[in-house]
CSV table of C-alpha atoms in Angstrom, one decimal:
chain,number,residue,atom,x,y,z
A,140,UNK,CA,0.0,0.0,0.0
A,141,UNK,CA,2.9,2.3,0.5
A,142,UNK,CA,4.0,2.0,-3.2
A,143,UNK,CA,3.0,4.7,-5.5
A,144,UNK,CA,0.2,3.7,-8.0
A,145,UNK,CA,2.4,4.3,-11.0
A,146,UNK,CA,5.2,2.1,-9.6
A,147,UNK,CA,3.0,-0.9,-8.7
A,148,UNK,CA,3.5,-4.2,-10.5
A,149,UNK,CA,1.2,-4.6,-13.6
A,150,UNK,CA,0.5,-7.2,-16.2
A,151,UNK,CA,2.8,-5.8,-18.9
A,152,UNK,CA,5.6,-8.3,-18.5
A,153,UNK,CA,3.2,-11.2,-18.3
A,154,UNK,CA,1.6,-10.0,-21.6
A,155,UNK,CA,5.0,-10.1,-23.3
A,156,UNK,CA,5.4,-13.6,-22.0
A,157,UNK,CA,2.0,-14.8,-23.1
A,158,UNK,CA,2.5,-13.2,-26.5
A,159,UNK,CA,5.7,-15.1,-26.9
A,160,UNK,CA,4.1,-18.4,-26.1
A,161,UNK,CA,1.2,-17.7,-28.4
A,162,UNK,CA,3.4,-16.9,-31.4
A,163,UNK,CA,5.4,-20.1,-31.0
A,164,UNK,CA,2.3,-22.1,-31.4
A,165,UNK,CA,3.6,-25.2,-29.6
A,166,UNK,CA,1.3,-27.8,-28.1
A,167,UNK,CA,0.6,-26.8,-24.5
A,168,UNK,CA,1.0,-23.0,-25.1
A,169,UNK,CA,-2.6,-22.3,-24.5
A,170,UNK,CA,-2.5,-24.3,-21.2
A,171,UNK,CA,0.5,-22.2,-20.0
A,172,UNK,CA,-1.3,-19.0,-20.9
A,173,UNK,CA,-4.5,-20.2,-19.1
A,174,UNK,CA,-2.3,-20.8,-16.0
A,175,UNK,CA,-0.9,-17.3,-16.3
A,176,UNK,CA,-4.4,-15.8,-16.5
A,177,UNK,CA,-5.4,-17.7,-13.4
A,178,UNK,CA,-2.2,-16.5,-11.6
A,179,UNK,CA,-2.8,-12.9,-12.6
A,180,UNK,CA,-6.4,-13.0,-11.5
A,181,UNK,CA,-5.4,-14.4,-8.0
A,182,UNK,CA,-2.6,-11.9,-7.6
A,183,UNK,CA,-4.9,-9.0,-8.6
A,184,UNK,CA,-7.6,-10.1,-6.1
A,185,UNK,CA,-5.1,-10.6,-3.3
A,186,UNK,CA,-3.3,-7.3,-3.7
A,187,UNK,CA,-6.4,-5.3,-4.9
A,188,UNK,CA,-4.3,-4.3,-7.9
A,189,UNK,CA,-6.4,-3.9,-11.0
A,190,UNK,CA,-3.2,-3.4,-13.1
A,191,UNK,CA,-2.3,-7.0,-12.5
A,192,UNK,CA,-5.6,-8.4,-13.8
A,193,UNK,CA,-5.6,-10.1,-17.2
A,194,UNK,CA,-6.8,-7.8,-20.0
A,195,UNK,CA,-7.8,-8.1,-23.6
A,196,UNK,CA,-4.1,-8.5,-24.7
A,197,UNK,CA,-3.8,-11.5,-22.3
A,198,UNK,CA,-6.9,-13.1,-23.6
A,199,UNK,CA,-6.1,-12.4,-27.2
A,200,UNK,CA,-2.7,-14.2,-26.7
A,201,UNK,CA,-4.7,-17.2,-25.4
A,202,UNK,CA,-6.9,-17.1,-28.5
A,203,UNK,CA,-3.8,-16.9,-30.8
A,204,UNK,CA,-2.2,-19.9,-29.0
A,205,UNK,CA,-5.4,-21.9,-29.6
A,206,UNK,CA,-5.4,-21.0,-33.3
A,207,UNK,CA,-1.6,-21.7,-33.7
A,208,UNK,CA,-1.8,-25.1,-32.0
A,209,UNK,CA,-4.1,-26.3,-34.8
A,210,UNK,CA,-5.8,-28.8,-32.6
A,211,UNK,CA,-9.4,-29.9,-33.6
A,212,UNK,CA,-11.9,-28.1,-31.4
A,213,UNK,CA,-9.6,-25.2,-30.6
A,214,UNK,CA,-11.6,-22.7,-32.6
A,215,UNK,CA,-14.7,-23.5,-30.5
A,216,UNK,CA,-12.5,-22.9,-27.4
A,217,UNK,CA,-11.4,-19.6,-29.0
A,218,UNK,CA,-15.0,-18.6,-29.4
A,219,UNK,CA,-15.6,-19.3,-25.8
A,220,UNK,CA,-12.7,-17.0,-24.8
A,221,UNK,CA,-14.2,-14.3,-26.9
A,222,UNK,CA,-17.6,-14.8,-25.2
A,223,UNK,CA,-15.9,-14.7,-21.8
A,224,UNK,CA,-14.1,-11.4,-22.6
A,225,UNK,CA,-17.3,-9.7,-23.6
A,226,UNK,CA,-19.2,-11.1,-20.7
A,227,UNK,CA,-16.6,-9.9,-18.2
A,228,UNK,CA,-16.4,-6.5,-19.8
A,229,UNK,CA,-20.1,-6.0,-19.7
A,230,UNK,CA,-20.6,-7.4,-16.1
A,231,UNK,CA,-17.7,-5.5,-14.5
A,232,UNK,CA,-17.7,-2.4,-16.7
A,233,UNK,CA,-13.9,-2.9,-17.3
A,234,UNK,CA,-13.2,-1.5,-20.8
A,235,UNK,CA,-9.7,-3.1,-20.7
A,236,UNK,CA,-11.4,-6.5,-21.2
A,237,UNK,CA,-13.6,-5.6,-24.1
A,238,UNK,CA,-12.2,-7.4,-27.3
A,239,UNK,CA,-11.0,-5.1,-30.1
A,240,UNK,CA,-10.6,-5.8,-33.8
A,241,UNK,CA,-7.3,-7.7,-33.2
A,242,UNK,CA,-9.1,-10.1,-30.9
A,243,UNK,CA,-11.7,-10.7,-33.5
A,244,UNK,CA,-9.1,-10.9,-36.2
A,245,UNK,CA,-7.3,-13.7,-34.3
A,246,UNK,CA,-10.2,-16.0,-34.4
A,247,UNK,CA,-11.1,-14.9,-37.9
A,248,UNK,CA,-7.6,-16.0,-39.0
A,249,UNK,CA,-8.3,-19.5,-37.6
A,250,UNK,CA,-11.5,-19.8,-39.6
A,251,UNK,CA,-9.7,-18.3,-42.7
A,252,UNK,CA,-7.3,-21.3,-42.6
A,253,UNK,CA,-10.3,-23.6,-43.0
A,254,UNK,CA,-11.9,-21.4,-45.7
A,255,UNK,CA,-14.9,-20.8,-43.4
A,256,UNK,CA,-16.0,-17.4,-44.9
A,257,UNK,CA,-19.5,-17.8,-43.4
A,258,UNK,CA,-18.2,-17.8,-39.9
A,259,UNK,CA,-16.0,-14.8,-40.6
A,260,UNK,CA,-19.0,-12.9,-42.0
A,261,UNK,CA,-20.9,-13.8,-38.7
A,262,UNK,CA,-18.0,-12.4,-36.6
A,263,UNK,CA,-17.9,-9.2,-38.7
A,264,UNK,CA,-21.7,-8.7,-38.1
A,265,UNK,CA,-21.1,-9.3,-34.4
A,266,UNK,CA,-18.3,-6.7,-34.3
A,267,UNK,CA,-20.6,-4.1,-35.8
A,268,UNK,CA,-23.4,-4.9,-33.3
A,269,UNK,CA,-20.9,-4.3,-30.5
A,270,UNK,CA,-19.8,-1.0,-32.1
A,271,UNK,CA,-16.3,-2.2,-32.8
A,272,UNK,CA,-14.8,-0.5,-35.9
A,273,UNK,CA,-14.3,-2.9,-38.8
A,274,UNK,CA,-11.3,-2.1,-40.9
A,275,UNK,CA,-9.5,-3.6,-43.9
A,276,UNK,CA,-7.9,-6.1,-41.6
A,277,UNK,CA,-11.1,-8.1,-41.0
A,278,UNK,CA,-12.2,-7.8,-44.7
A,279,UNK,CA,-8.8,-9.0,-45.9
A,280,UNK,CA,-9.1,-12.1,-43.7
A,281,UNK,CA,-12.5,-12.6,-45.2
A,282,UNK,CA,-11.1,-12.3,-48.7
A,283,UNK,CA,-8.4,-14.9,-47.9
A,284,UNK,CA,-11.1,-17.3,-46.8
A,285,UNK,CA,-13.1,-16.8,-49.9
A,286,UNK,CA,-10.1,-17.6,-52.1
A,287,UNK,CA,-9.9,-21.0,-50.4
A,288,UNK,CA,-13.5,-21.8,-51.3
A,289,UNK,CA,-14.1,-24.1,-54.2
A,290,UNK,CA,-17.1,-22.4,-55.7
A,291,UNK,CA,-18.0,-21.2,-59.2
A,292,UNK,CA,-18.7,-17.7,-57.9
A,293,UNK,CA,-15.5,-17.2,-55.9
A,294,UNK,CA,-14.4,-14.2,-58.0
A,295,UNK,CA,-17.9,-12.5,-57.7
A,296,UNK,CA,-17.8,-13.0,-53.9
A,297,UNK,CA,-14.4,-11.5,-53.6
A,298,UNK,CA,-15.3,-8.5,-55.8
A,299,UNK,CA,-18.5,-8.0,-53.7
A,300,UNK,CA,-16.3,-7.7,-50.6
A,301,UNK,CA,-14.2,-5.0,-52.3
A,302,UNK,CA,-17.5,-3.1,-53.2
A,303,UNK,CA,-18.6,-3.4,-49.5
A,304,UNK,CA,-15.3,-1.9,-48.4
A,305,UNK,CA,-15.6,0.9,-50.9
A,306,UNK,CA,-19.2,1.6,-49.7
A,307,UNK,CA,-18.1,1.7,-46.0
A,308,UNK,CA,-15.3,4.0,-46.9
A,309,UNK,CA,-17.8,6.3,-48.7
A,310,UNK,CA,-20.0,6.1,-45.6
A,311,UNK,CA,-17.2,7.5,-43.4
A,312,UNK,CA,-15.3,4.4,-42.2
A,313,UNK,CA,-11.8,5.6,-43.1
A,314,UNK,CA,-10.2,2.4,-41.8
A,315,UNK,CA,-12.1,0.4,-44.4
A,316,UNK,CA,-10.1,1.6,-47.5
A,317,UNK,CA,-9.1,-1.4,-49.6
A,318,UNK,CA,-5.3,-2.0,-49.4
A,319,UNK,CA,-3.1,-3.4,-52.1
A,320,UNK,CA,-3.5,-6.8,-50.2
A,321,UNK,CA,-7.3,-6.5,-50.9
A,322,UNK,CA,-6.7,-6.2,-54.6
A,323,UNK,CA,-4.1,-8.9,-54.8
A,324,UNK,CA,-6.3,-11.3,-53.0
A,325,UNK,CA,-9.2,-10.4,-55.3
A,326,UNK,CA,-7.0,-11.1,-58.3
A,327,UNK,CA,-6.1,-14.5,-56.8
A,328,UNK,CA,-9.8,-15.3,-56.6
A,329,UNK,CA,-10.1,-14.5,-60.4
A,330,UNK,CA,-7.3,-17.1,-61.1
A,331,UNK,CA,-9.7,-19.7,-59.7
A,332,UNK,CA,-12.6,-18.5,-61.7
A,333,UNK,CA,-13.8,-20.1,-65.0
A,334,UNK,CA,-15.2,-16.7,-66.3
A,335,UNK,CA,-14.0,-16.2,-69.9
A,336,UNK,CA,-13.6,-12.5,-69.1
A,337,UNK,CA,-11.4,-13.0,-66.0
A,338,UNK,CA,-8.2,-11.6,-67.7
A,339,UNK,CA,-10.1,-8.4,-68.5
A,340,UNK,CA,-11.4,-8.2,-64.9
A,341,UNK,CA,-7.9,-8.9,-63.4
A,342,UNK,CA,-6.3,-6.2,-65.6
A,343,UNK,CA,-8.9,-3.7,-64.5
A,344,UNK,CA,-8.0,-4.4,-60.8
A,345,UNK,CA,-4.3,-4.1,-61.8
A,346,UNK,CA,-5.0,-0.7,-63.4
A,347,UNK,CA,-6.6,0.4,-60.1
A,348,UNK,CA,-3.5,-0.5,-58.3
A,349,UNK,CA,-1.3,1.3,-60.8
A,350,UNK,CA,-3.6,4.3,-60.7
A,351,UNK,CA,-3.4,4.6,-56.9
A,352,UNK,CA,0.4,4.4,-57.1
A,353,UNK,CA,0.6,7.1,-59.8
A,354,UNK,CA,-1.7,9.3,-57.7
A,355,UNK,CA,1.0,9.3,-54.9
A,356,UNK,CA,0.1,6.3,-52.7
A,357,UNK,CA,3.4,4.6,-52.3
A,358,UNK,CA,1.8,1.6,-50.5
A,359,UNK,CA,0.3,0.7,-53.9
A,360,UNK,CA,3.6,0.4,-55.8
A,361,UNK,CA,3.2,-2.6,-58.2
A,362,UNK,CA,5.5,-5.4,-56.9
A,363,UNK,CA,6.5,-9.0,-57.7
A,364,UNK,CA,3.3,-10.2,-55.8
A,365,UNK,CA,1.1,-8.0,-58.0
A,366,UNK,CA,2.9,-9.3,-61.1
A,367,UNK,CA,2.6,-12.9,-60.0
A,368,UNK,CA,-1.1,-12.7,-59.2
A,369,UNK,CA,-2.0,-11.2,-62.6
A,370,UNK,CA,0.3,-13.6,-64.5
A,371,UNK,CA,-1.5,-16.5,-62.7
A,372,UNK,CA,-4.9,-15.4,-64.0
A,373,UNK,CA,-3.6,-15.2,-67.6
A,374,UNK,CA,-1.7,-18.5,-67.3
A,375,UNK,CA,-4.8,-20.3,-66.1
A,376,UNK,CA,-7.1,-18.9,-68.8
A,377,UNK,CA,-8.0,-20.5,-72.2
A,378,UNK,CA,-6.6,-17.5,-74.1
A,379,UNK,CA,-4.7,-18.7,-77.1
A,380,UNK,CA,-2.1,-16.0,-76.9
A,381,UNK,CA,-1.6,-16.1,-73.1
A,382,UNK,CA,2.1,-16.8,-73.3
A,383,UNK,CA,2.8,-13.5,-75.2
A,384,UNK,CA,0.4,-11.7,-72.9
A,385,UNK,CA,2.5,-12.9,-69.9
A,386,UNK,CA,5.7,-11.7,-71.6
A,387,UNK,CA,4.0,-8.4,-72.3
A,388,UNK,CA,3.1,-8.0,-68.6
A,389,UNK,CA,6.6,-8.8,-67.5
A,390,UNK,CA,8.0,-6.3,-69.9
A,391,UNK,CA,5.6,-3.6,-68.8
A,392,UNK,CA,6.4,-4.2,-65.1
A,393,UNK,CA,10.1,-3.9,-65.8
A,394,UNK,CA,9.8,-0.7,-67.8
A,395,UNK,CA,7.2,1.2,-65.8
A,396,UNK,CA,7.8,0.0,-62.2
A,397,UNK,CA,11.3,-1.4,-62.2
A,398,UNK,CA,10.0,-4.8,-61.1
A,399,UNK,CA,12.5,-7.7,-61.7
A,400,UNK,CA,10.6,-11.0,-62.3
A,401,UNK,CA,11.4,-13.6,-59.7
A,402,UNK,CA,11.4,-17.4,-60.0
A,403,UNK,CA,7.6,-17.5,-59.3
A,404,UNK,CA,6.9,-15.3,-62.2
A,405,UNK,CA,9.0,-17.3,-64.6
A,406,UNK,CA,7.5,-20.6,-63.4
A,407,UNK,CA,4.0,-19.2,-64.1
A,408,UNK,CA,5.1,-18.3,-67.7
A,409,UNK,CA,6.4,-21.9,-68.0
A,410,UNK,CA,3.1,-23.2,-66.8
A,411,UNK,CA,1.3,-21.1,-69.4
A,412,UNK,CA,3.6,-22.6,-72.1
A,413,UNK,CA,2.9,-26.1,-70.8
A,414,UNK,CA,-0.9,-25.6,-70.8
A,415,UNK,CA,-1.0,-23.8,-74.1
A,416,UNK,CA,-4.4,-24.2,-75.8
A,417,UNK,CA,-4.9,-23.4,-79.5
A,418,UNK,CA,-8.1,-24.6,-81.1
A,419,UNK,CA,-6.8,-23.6,-84.5
A,420,UNK,CA,-3.7,-25.8,-84.2
A,421,UNK,CA,-1.5,-23.0,-85.4
A,422,UNK,CA,1.9,-24.8,-85.9
A,423,UNK,CA,3.8,-21.5,-86.0
A,424,UNK,CA,2.3,-20.4,-82.7
A,425,UNK,CA,3.1,-23.7,-81.1
A,426,UNK,CA,6.7,-23.4,-82.1
A,427,UNK,CA,6.8,-19.9,-80.7
A,428,UNK,CA,5.4,-21.1,-77.4
A,429,UNK,CA,8.1,-23.9,-77.3
A,430,UNK,CA,10.8,-21.3,-78.1
A,431,UNK,CA,9.6,-19.1,-75.2
A,432,UNK,CA,9.7,-22.0,-72.8
A,433,UNK,CA,13.2,-22.9,-73.7
A,434,UNK,CA,14.4,-19.3,-73.6
């Protein structure tokens, strides 16, 4: 009691430790964190020191450990931790326990690994009901889940998320501006699509990225990842001249943005050569494709 409030022991060091365990993702990490939560709760009660009590960072570490352990049933446990945080925050009035977007993003990432976009949509709605701002972080996780879905409308669903983000931005949610990751993930969804116009749609998204960069947004600088995602859409299409289109994209990225193609980009071009489709059986074109593959 004689110690000044600012100098009393708090949970900061414990949160560093629980974060470390959570990121390692080893079996038993979640149990160690649960033990720490129990210890912090006891010490806080015994010393009447609120600063020692577990907070949203401690519980988020527990959720991350559960996700990273990749044990069946852990996502359900993760949901129970989220419920507990909200229940404690509402019953005690302690805002430090109320989950934020990072807490929700942690469990969303777990469902994203499984391609469970439906559950992520449900969590986004829950966030909004609780008045928690939903930014591009949550929507990018949703986009990642959609890409993993084996559905005929995967590209349409991804593009719909981009439109929702743009609408929320227009409605005043500044944190919902689509990032370059949002566009790259949407292009990846197009590579899984069977739409005959998917190249045109992918190039339109690429021009949006290029336009944002040219307008001064450095975070939208076209990179190897952007090149690879667009090349993949072209390579997986039925376009007869897809090999020359891939080479044209590489040449443009070199000249306009100084992007040096990496091994991934060249492997995609080789894949385009290997899966060359030409209904007209143009022998000259087939020789040109072979020549490109060798070079």
